[in-house]
Amino acid sequence: NGNIEQREKKIGAKVLLDCGATTVYVSRMFVKKHELKTHVYTDRTIKVKLGDNNFGEAVLELATITVRL
C-alpha cells in the first residue's frame, strides 16, 4: 500500500512495484476517478508491449505524480 500524490491531493492506493520498468503506468480509470490532471500530447504516441506479445498504441498523456510507499 502507498500514496499517489499530485499537488496537495493524496490518494491511498495499492501499487505494484516493478524494479525493471522504465515508465510508471496508471490506469485511465484511476486517473478519471481521482480527477488527476494530465497533459495530452496529440502529436505523440506511445507503444506498449502487452502480455500476449502484441503491441498497443495510444496518444501520449502524462500525469505528474509522486508515489510514496
C-alpha positions as MATLAB code, in Angstrom:
seq = 'NGNIEQREKKIGAKVLLDCGATTVYVSRMFVKKHELKTHVYTDRTIKVKLGDNNFGEAVLELATITVRL';
ca = [
       0.000    0.000    0.000;
       1.129    3.523   -0.681;
       0.037    7.012   -1.644;
      -0.268    8.711   -5.010;
       0.240   12.464   -4.670;
      -0.460   15.276   -7.110;
      -0.020   18.774   -5.737;
      -1.970   18.862   -2.439;
      -4.077   15.781   -3.266;
      -3.123   12.464   -1.573;
      -4.780    9.221   -2.644;
      -4.309    5.913   -0.851;
      -3.599    3.173   -3.394;
      -2.329   -0.355   -3.810;
       0.678   -0.264   -6.113;
       2.691   -2.910   -7.944;
       6.365   -2.017   -7.969;
       8.346   -3.341  -10.964;
      12.053   -2.677  -10.491;
      12.703   -3.379  -14.189;
      10.102   -0.939  -15.506;
      11.226    2.147  -17.393;
       7.918    4.005  -17.006;
       5.134    4.245  -14.425;
       1.678    3.470  -15.778;
      -1.603    4.464  -14.130;
      -4.943    3.239  -15.423;
      -7.180    5.749  -17.177;
     -10.000    4.708  -14.811;
      -7.845    5.609  -11.768;
      -6.948    8.993  -13.298;
     -10.608    9.805  -14.011;
     -11.902    8.514  -10.659;
      -9.442   10.672   -8.716;
      -9.564   13.617  -11.144;
      -5.804   13.711  -11.688;
      -4.604   16.453  -14.005;
      -2.954   15.276  -17.229;
      -1.373   16.811  -20.293;
      -2.187   15.266  -23.688;
       0.426   15.281  -26.461;
      -1.761   14.757  -29.541;
       1.281   14.752  -31.833;
       2.983   11.864  -29.997;
       2.032    8.235  -29.493;
       3.304    5.539  -27.175;
       3.646    1.839  -27.986;
       3.274   -0.719  -25.214;
       4.129   -4.410  -25.460;
       1.237   -6.371  -23.987;
       1.334   -9.659  -22.083;
       0.392  -11.616  -25.225;
       3.382  -10.085  -27.095;
       1.147   -7.847  -29.204;
       1.617   -4.084  -29.189;
      -0.915   -1.428  -28.240;
      -0.600    2.198  -29.315;
      -2.206    5.321  -27.863;
      -1.822    9.097  -27.762;
       0.720   10.113  -25.119;
      -0.921   11.521  -21.976;
       1.151   12.381  -18.911;
       0.271   12.967  -15.275;
       2.953   14.255  -12.920;
       2.599   12.288   -9.681;
       4.633   11.207   -6.678;
       4.379    7.616   -5.439;
       5.185    7.045   -1.762;
       5.488    3.538   -0.342;
];
